[in-house]
XYZ file of C-alpha atoms in Angstrom:
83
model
C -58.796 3.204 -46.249
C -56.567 1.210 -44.091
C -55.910 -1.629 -42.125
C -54.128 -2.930 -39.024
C -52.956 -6.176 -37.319
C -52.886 -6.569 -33.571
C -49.132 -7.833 -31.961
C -50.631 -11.837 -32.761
C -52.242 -11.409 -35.519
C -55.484 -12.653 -34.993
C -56.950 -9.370 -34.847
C -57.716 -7.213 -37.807
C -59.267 -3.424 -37.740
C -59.829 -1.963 -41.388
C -61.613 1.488 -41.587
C -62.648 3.240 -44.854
C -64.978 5.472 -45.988
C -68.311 6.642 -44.464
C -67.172 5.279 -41.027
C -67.327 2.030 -41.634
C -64.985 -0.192 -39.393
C -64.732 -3.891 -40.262
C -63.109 -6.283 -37.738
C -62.050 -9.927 -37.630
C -60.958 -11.808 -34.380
C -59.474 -14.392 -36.476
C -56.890 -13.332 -38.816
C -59.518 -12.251 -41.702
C -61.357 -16.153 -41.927
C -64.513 -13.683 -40.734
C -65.472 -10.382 -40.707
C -67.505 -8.463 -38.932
C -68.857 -5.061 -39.953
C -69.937 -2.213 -37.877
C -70.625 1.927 -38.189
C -68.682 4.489 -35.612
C -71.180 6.772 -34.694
C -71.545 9.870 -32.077
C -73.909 12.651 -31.466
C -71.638 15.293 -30.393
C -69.412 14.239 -33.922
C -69.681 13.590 -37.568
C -67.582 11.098 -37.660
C -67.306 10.685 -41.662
C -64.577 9.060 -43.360
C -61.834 7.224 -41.589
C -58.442 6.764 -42.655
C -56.241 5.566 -40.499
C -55.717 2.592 -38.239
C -53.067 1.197 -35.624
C -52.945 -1.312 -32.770
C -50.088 -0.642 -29.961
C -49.673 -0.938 -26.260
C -52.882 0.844 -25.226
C -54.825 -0.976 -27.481
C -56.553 0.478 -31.276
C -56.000 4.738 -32.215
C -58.425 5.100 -35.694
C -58.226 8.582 -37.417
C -60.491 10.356 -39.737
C -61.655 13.209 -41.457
C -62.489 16.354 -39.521
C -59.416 15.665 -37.350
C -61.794 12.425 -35.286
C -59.681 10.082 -33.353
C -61.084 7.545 -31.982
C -59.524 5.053 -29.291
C -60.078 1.268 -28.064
C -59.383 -1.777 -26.159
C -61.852 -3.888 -27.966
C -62.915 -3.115 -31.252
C -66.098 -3.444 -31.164
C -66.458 -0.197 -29.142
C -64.760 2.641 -29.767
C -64.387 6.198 -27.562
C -64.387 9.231 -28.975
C -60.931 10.951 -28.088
C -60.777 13.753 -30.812
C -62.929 15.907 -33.098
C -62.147 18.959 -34.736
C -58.431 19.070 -34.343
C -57.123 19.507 -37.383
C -59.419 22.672 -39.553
């Protein structure tokens, strides 16, 4: 499990287990929850999280990374890296 701030603060990305992603836009008052899913990847559990100058990286089992602007959509820019 993790978590991660964007550069404000007002957004929030934590990822856990059974790729589960939960996001607030306003500094964890709310929360929504969501599930990363893909049919050319098993996605499984994530466990890592950052926000930098090219937006959110998330990583995960299986060697899945996973790569957004917004949140609430996420591109799938790794699988099977890592045996």
């Amino acid at each position: 499990d993790a978590v991660a701030f964007s550069d404000d603060g007002q957004s929030v990305v934590a990822v856990g287990s059974g790729a589960n992603v939960v996001i607030s836009a306003d500094a964890g008052l709310t929360w929504q929850s969501t599930f990363v899913q893909f049919e050319e990847a098993e996605v499984g559990n994530l466990t890592g999280v950052a926000f930098g100058p090219n937006g959110w990286v998330v990583s995960g089992a299986k060697g899945i990374l996973l790569q957004s602007d917004d949140p609430t959509s996420w591109t799938l820019v790794g699988n099977g890296i890592l045996p």
